[in-house]
DNA sequence: ACCTGAACACCGTTCAAGT
DNA sequence: ACCTGAACACCGTTCAAGT
């Protein structure tokens, strides 16, 4: 069968399949992708430039998943706006935790996330931060969310049975347990810490 | 020349060369490594298990570079201790920024960094945090430092000429400029934010 | 326009053969 | 003990050939 009346492939279809492979296997290859789509590897190149472009399309997919509409108008609470955006940002990552390591391979800062950056800038400016501080605050949140997302992809029993922990560390590990939402709790705690810090610095101005 | 009286290779030598390749080229391959060491690729396997182990050895090299001795004894200021450790932690990453993406590929939490985790646990416990919060605080710092390190590997003109920025964002970008230490400033700002937040929560207990 | 088959350069790894 | 050469399976990509 040389060519069906309707194409068997599209960027859309390819990205879906690649994302599924990453979710289940932690990575993807062009031959593996082709097999999954019942196609020869060379066929993929009729729709995407190559492997790198597929990664970028997955990045865009995740970023587009972030909802910013409506959040954080002029109606006041900049702290709440930042918190909502941060959670939304991380939530979109958490849907495909194993994708994150692939995305950090190049750190190509596409402008896909600009909707969120704009919303954050508005919120921090409303909080009274100077322009230079606004960018730093956004960068801080960005670093924290990305780092937290990497934590999601880590194996569950990260710090299990560890003989080399001292007393405070051992107590901390015992208290945290291996709760399935340990990473979630840690994220909320960290976000709370950042917000407390921003509030303190906002008042200090 | 089949075999010299003294070995031409060692894990030490291999890691040095790999690190140099990553620093200059952003990545390394087994053939490239071998060529640089004037050796055939298969020779490498007499000293390391494979490519993955080389990556782990580079990770260990970076982590061992962190100095924790002496810092944060019982002598009081837990905030200062945390700040020193965070800077030390990030400094060791910043010496090989292009290595970070390779390290995040697996997020293997080796216990190489346990000296620092222990020191952090002691400091946060001294700050009055409950055991469960201690682990969350450490995780927060870990995420933030790792995310910041990735920022270091990013290209310089990250947010250059961007038409889609709104007014607050544009002002922020203009204020920050493309200072060579923009990432450094952002890190210090973020660390300050976290510390303010921890202090606020410490007092609140 | 889009799928295929064959080909290429490259990679990571293994292993018997050498000294 | 340690380097080599040959070999293997696999990968990403190209491109002329088909319809």
XYZ file of C-alpha atoms (C1' of nucleotides) in Angstrom:
448
model
C 0.000 0.000 0.000
C 1.923 2.989 -1.248
C -0.264 5.826 -0.123
C -3.751 5.902 1.346
C -6.338 8.420 0.245
C -6.018 10.135 3.594
C -2.548 10.556 5.181
C -1.707 8.121 7.923
C 0.391 10.709 9.721
C 0.359 14.293 10.909
C 2.457 16.299 13.402
C -0.477 15.939 15.767
C -0.529 12.161 15.510
C 3.237 11.891 15.799
C 3.401 14.035 18.928
C 0.584 12.071 20.547
C 2.420 8.823 19.970
C 5.770 10.225 21.109
C 4.188 11.572 24.284
C 2.647 8.208 24.980
C 5.990 6.500 24.517
C 7.687 8.946 26.884
C 4.946 8.518 29.471
C 5.233 4.760 29.431
C 8.867 4.095 28.537
C 10.597 7.293 29.597
C 11.975 7.971 26.144
C 11.232 7.553 22.461
C 13.095 6.665 19.282
C 12.248 7.262 15.656
C 12.055 3.541 14.791
C 9.958 2.881 17.872
C 7.645 5.719 16.978
C 7.300 4.470 13.413
C 6.499 0.960 14.562
C 3.823 2.241 16.881
C 2.259 4.135 13.999
C 2.557 1.232 11.532
C 4.834 3.179 9.292
C 8.492 3.169 8.190
C 10.835 5.560 10.026
C 11.485 7.621 6.924
C 7.801 8.463 6.657
C 8.025 10.586 9.777
C 10.228 13.075 7.962
C 7.378 14.076 5.708
C 5.713 15.718 8.709
C 8.430 16.791 11.115
C 11.976 18.012 10.592
C 13.436 15.406 12.903
C 13.645 14.121 16.434
C 14.536 17.508 17.902
C 11.413 19.074 16.449
C 9.266 16.364 17.990
C 10.730 17.232 21.378
C 9.946 20.895 20.822
C 6.407 20.035 19.785
C 5.986 18.081 22.997
C 7.299 21.064 24.927
C 4.793 23.312 23.214
C 2.010 20.840 23.924
C 2.757 20.902 27.634
C 3.086 24.670 27.765
C -0.126 25.263 25.853
C -1.856 23.203 28.473
C -1.376 26.017 30.968
C -4.509 28.072 31.468
C -3.949 31.735 32.194
C -7.112 33.305 30.847
C -8.983 35.341 33.357
C -6.596 34.736 36.200
C -5.138 37.826 37.772
C -6.966 40.779 36.361
C -6.832 44.094 38.199
C -9.033 42.703 40.916
C -6.500 42.776 43.638
C -4.818 39.841 45.240
C -1.482 39.472 43.467
C -0.405 36.750 45.893
C -3.348 34.577 45.004
C -2.669 35.174 41.311
C 0.935 34.028 41.630
C -0.096 30.941 43.586
C -2.696 29.960 41.011
C -0.265 30.436 38.128
C 2.463 28.460 39.866
C 0.125 25.540 40.527
C -1.200 25.636 36.991
C 2.339 25.716 35.643
C 3.437 22.738 37.668
C 0.240 20.807 37.037
C 0.877 20.888 33.313
C 4.334 19.431 33.904
C 3.080 16.807 36.313
C 0.915 15.219 33.636
C 4.050 14.036 31.846
C 6.770 13.815 34.495
C 9.094 11.654 32.433
C 9.119 14.231 29.668
C 10.879 16.844 31.810
C 14.390 15.385 31.519
C 14.053 15.445 27.737
C 13.035 19.094 27.844
C 16.010 20.143 29.947
C 18.398 18.698 27.388
C 18.329 21.953 25.488
C 16.547 24.492 27.686
C 15.284 26.184 24.562
C 13.286 29.023 26.012
C 10.526 29.162 23.464
C 8.064 31.952 23.905
C 5.236 29.508 24.296
C 4.981 30.310 27.967
C 4.773 34.018 27.423
C 1.156 34.239 28.371
C 2.082 33.053 31.826
C 5.182 35.228 32.076
C 3.085 38.261 31.244
C 0.516 37.350 33.860
C 3.234 36.824 36.444
C 4.885 40.132 35.568
C 1.606 41.922 36.041
C 1.063 40.266 39.396
C 4.534 40.997 40.764
C 4.377 44.578 39.542
C 1.058 44.894 41.361
C 2.846 43.565 44.419
C 5.105 46.576 44.353
C 8.282 45.007 43.019
C 10.673 47.069 40.928
C 11.065 45.979 37.283
C 14.438 44.297 37.879
C 13.006 42.376 40.800
C 10.011 41.302 38.747
C 12.236 39.373 36.358
C 14.148 37.800 39.226
C 10.943 36.727 40.910
C 9.720 35.113 37.702
C 13.054 33.372 37.246
C 12.900 32.107 40.825
C 9.479 30.641 40.307
C 10.551 29.163 36.996
C 13.573 27.466 38.555
C 11.546 26.172 41.463
C 8.761 24.748 39.299
C 11.194 23.089 36.917
C 13.207 21.600 39.769
C 10.030 20.353 41.405
C 8.922 18.785 38.150
C 12.191 16.879 37.963
C 11.478 15.644 41.462
C 8.266 14.133 40.102
C 10.166 12.028 37.598
C 12.475 10.683 40.301
C 11.908 7.182 41.617
C 9.605 6.843 44.590
C 11.880 5.603 47.329
C 14.433 8.317 46.834
C 15.920 8.427 50.286
C 14.916 4.996 51.470
C 16.937 3.075 54.061
C 19.888 5.347 54.334
C 22.440 4.529 57.023
C 24.398 7.721 56.545
C 21.710 10.128 57.722
C 22.347 12.013 60.927
C 19.712 12.420 63.613
C 17.756 15.427 62.266
C 17.811 13.926 58.786
C 16.626 10.546 60.029
C 13.747 12.186 61.890
C 12.806 14.126 58.771
C 12.803 10.999 56.625
C 10.753 9.090 59.165
C 8.175 11.872 59.374
C 7.754 12.221 55.651
C 7.364 8.529 54.979
C 6.932 7.427 51.428
C 3.634 9.143 50.934
C 2.557 9.049 47.285
C 2.080 12.789 47.360
C 5.360 13.544 49.075
C 6.429 15.539 46.020
C 3.116 17.395 46.041
C 3.457 18.275 49.710
C 7.006 19.448 49.154
C 5.858 21.638 46.279
C 3.118 23.251 48.339
C 5.509 23.845 51.203
C 8.055 25.412 48.871
C 5.455 27.573 47.176
C 4.230 28.716 50.572
C 7.792 29.579 51.524
C 8.320 31.618 48.375
C 5.060 33.466 48.843
C 5.895 34.293 52.454
C 9.235 35.588 51.262
C 7.735 37.697 48.506
C 5.185 39.143 50.905
C 7.908 40.051 53.382
C 9.939 41.747 50.664
C 6.891 43.451 49.232
C 6.070 45.002 52.592
C 9.693 45.974 53.122
C 9.686 48.282 50.076
C 52.001 -0.627 20.894
C 49.872 -3.184 22.646
C 50.190 -2.113 26.259
C 52.452 0.414 27.934
C 54.207 -0.313 31.190
C 51.903 2.129 32.894
C 48.186 2.222 31.976
C 47.160 4.996 29.667
C 43.747 5.200 31.294
C 41.996 5.333 34.626
C 38.485 6.317 35.781
C 40.037 9.562 36.929
C 41.532 10.335 33.523
C 38.362 9.321 31.696
C 36.133 11.528 33.836
C 38.465 14.483 33.421
C 38.332 14.148 29.663
C 34.571 13.626 29.604
C 34.030 16.680 31.770
C 36.208 18.732 29.475
C 34.221 17.580 26.465
C 30.942 18.466 28.172
C 32.260 21.874 29.183
C 33.355 22.716 25.666
C 30.939 20.795 23.448
C 27.921 20.312 25.698
C 28.021 16.554 25.392
C 30.363 13.604 24.997
C 30.484 10.307 23.104
C 32.517 7.204 23.681
C 34.368 7.468 20.347
C 35.033 11.150 20.920
C 36.333 10.432 24.381
C 38.581 7.687 23.069
C 39.998 9.891 20.343
C 40.783 12.605 22.848
C 42.668 10.065 24.962
C 44.475 8.512 22.000
C 42.852 5.177 22.576
C 40.285 2.910 20.919
C 36.708 3.112 22.245
C 36.767 -0.449 23.534
C 39.679 0.396 25.841
C 37.402 2.563 27.938
C 35.468 -0.498 29.075
C 38.478 -1.768 30.995
C 37.992 1.096 33.448
C 34.326 2.022 33.465
C 31.182 -0.033 33.000
C 29.894 2.193 30.245
C 28.650 5.620 29.328
C 26.087 5.749 32.131
C 28.753 5.147 34.727
C 30.844 7.988 33.342
C 27.877 10.292 33.815
C 27.482 9.117 37.401
C 31.174 9.652 38.033
C 30.836 13.198 36.744
C 27.881 13.693 39.058
C 29.912 12.443 41.986
C 32.799 14.693 41.005
C 30.560 17.747 41.100
C 28.917 16.760 44.374
C 32.198 16.007 46.093
C 33.237 19.510 45.223
C 30.782 20.843 47.792
C 32.476 21.817 51.031
C 30.393 21.313 54.144
C 33.057 20.768 56.776
C 32.862 23.149 59.637
C 29.886 25.058 58.362
C 26.896 25.150 60.666
C 27.997 23.711 63.961
C 25.920 24.409 67.041
C 27.078 27.973 67.042
C 23.771 29.527 66.285
C 22.735 31.198 63.068
C 20.841 28.541 61.121
C 19.864 31.070 58.450
C 23.465 31.863 57.674
C 24.257 28.158 57.552
C 21.512 27.488 55.023
C 22.620 30.415 52.888
C 26.231 29.258 52.854
C 25.269 25.711 51.959
C 22.940 26.834 49.180
C 25.634 29.010 47.626
C 28.225 26.270 47.933
C 25.818 23.821 46.349
C 25.071 26.030 43.418
C 28.682 27.092 42.983
C 29.720 23.509 42.397
C 27.082 23.217 39.678
C 28.020 26.513 38.104
C 31.510 25.271 37.325
C 30.066 22.867 34.752
C 26.760 24.350 33.654
C 26.455 22.255 30.522
C 26.706 19.104 32.571
C 23.403 19.714 34.369
C 21.123 18.591 31.530
C 23.011 15.299 31.381
C 22.536 14.805 35.105
C 18.794 15.377 34.974
C 18.392 12.622 32.421
C 18.139 10.077 35.197
C 17.807 12.001 38.459
C 19.583 9.168 40.221
C 19.647 10.415 43.758
C 22.995 9.040 44.811
C 23.902 9.585 48.411
C 26.931 11.569 47.442
C 25.295 14.756 48.635
C 24.373 13.367 52.005
C 26.917 15.422 53.831
C 25.083 18.525 52.699
C 21.633 17.103 53.360
C 22.678 16.290 56.890
C 24.020 19.775 57.437
C 20.824 21.278 56.053
C 18.672 19.051 58.238
C 20.580 20.151 61.299
C 20.182 23.789 60.369
C 16.454 23.604 59.675
C 15.857 21.620 62.834
C 17.736 24.329 64.721
C 15.410 26.798 63.070
C 12.476 25.148 64.802
C 10.956 23.256 61.899
C 9.127 20.004 62.526
C 10.733 16.884 61.011
C 8.257 16.668 58.124
C 8.894 20.313 57.286
C 12.630 19.786 57.391
C 12.474 17.375 54.481
C 10.205 19.692 52.526
C 12.539 22.611 53.096
C 15.487 20.582 51.847
C 13.511 19.460 48.819
C 12.552 23.061 48.093
C 16.143 24.188 48.186
C 17.183 21.236 46.069
C 14.584 22.028 43.414
C 15.487 25.685 43.398
C 19.235 25.094 43.100
C 18.798 22.545 40.336
C 16.435 24.787 38.408
C 18.810 27.703 38.804
C 21.678 25.577 37.553
C 19.698 24.785 34.421
C 19.228 28.501 33.962
C 23.016 28.802 33.834
C 23.242 26.417 30.906
C 20.633 28.386 28.961
C 21.764 30.658 26.161
C 22.553 34.229 27.087
C 19.891 36.193 25.310
C 17.041 34.163 26.640
C 14.310 36.714 26.423
C 15.832 39.012 23.881
C 13.701 41.150 21.555
C 10.320 39.769 22.353
C 7.358 41.518 20.816
C 4.803 39.570 22.794
C 5.698 40.941 26.215
C 3.136 43.123 27.934
C 4.052 46.350 29.676
C 5.178 45.031 33.076
C 7.149 42.280 31.382
C 8.809 44.692 28.981
C 9.833 46.949 31.846
C 11.266 43.956 33.702
C 13.270 42.853 30.685
C 14.600 46.350 30.096
C 15.667 46.724 33.705
C 17.470 43.412 33.867
C 19.379 43.915 30.670
C 21.628 41.146 29.501
C 24.011 41.421 32.392
C 26.501 38.544 32.410
C 25.556 37.811 35.993
C 21.817 38.027 35.427
C 21.524 34.383 36.471
C 23.630 35.076 39.553
C 21.478 38.009 40.556
C 18.343 35.956 40.044
C 19.756 33.197 42.221
C 20.594 35.585 45.037
C 17.180 37.154 44.829
C 15.507 33.762 44.937
C 17.641 32.578 47.816
C 16.808 35.745 49.704
C 13.136 35.133 49.050
C 13.320 31.582 50.341
C 15.203 32.649 53.450
C 12.675 35.382 54.186
C 9.949 32.818 53.810
C 11.645 30.298 56.075
C 12.248 32.954 58.692
C 8.597 33.992 58.608
C 7.469 30.391 58.998
C 10.036 29.707 61.682
C 8.751 32.587 63.762
C 5.163 31.555 63.148
C 5.675 28.216 64.910
C 1.431 14.774 -1.442
C 3.179 11.119 1.069
C 4.849 6.247 1.981
C 8.720 3.016 0.999
C 13.310 0.696 0.646
C 17.911 1.124 0.591
C 21.725 3.412 2.116
C 24.915 6.238 5.170
C 27.355 7.816 9.149
C 27.362 7.290 13.829
C 26.721 5.403 18.401
C 27.310 2.106 22.633
C 28.892 -2.324 23.740
C 31.010 -7.123 23.516
C 34.636 -10.228 23.060
C 38.334 -13.028 21.395
C 43.079 -12.023 20.423
C 47.181 -10.119 21.586
C 51.154 -8.727 24.939
C 46.191 -6.278 33.561
C 44.939 -3.669 29.720
C 44.863 -2.197 24.708
C 43.200 -3.642 20.059
C 40.351 -4.974 15.990
C 36.404 -6.769 14.391
C 31.786 -7.342 14.965
C 26.830 -6.477 16.453
C 22.531 -4.153 17.174
C 20.699 0.184 17.079
C 19.985 4.997 16.073
C 18.835 9.468 13.230
C 18.618 11.036 8.662
C 18.663 11.316 3.425
C 16.926 10.456 -0.974
C 15.547 8.382 -5.216
C 11.652 5.587 -6.462
C 7.086 4.660 -6.413
C 1.800 5.937 -6.596
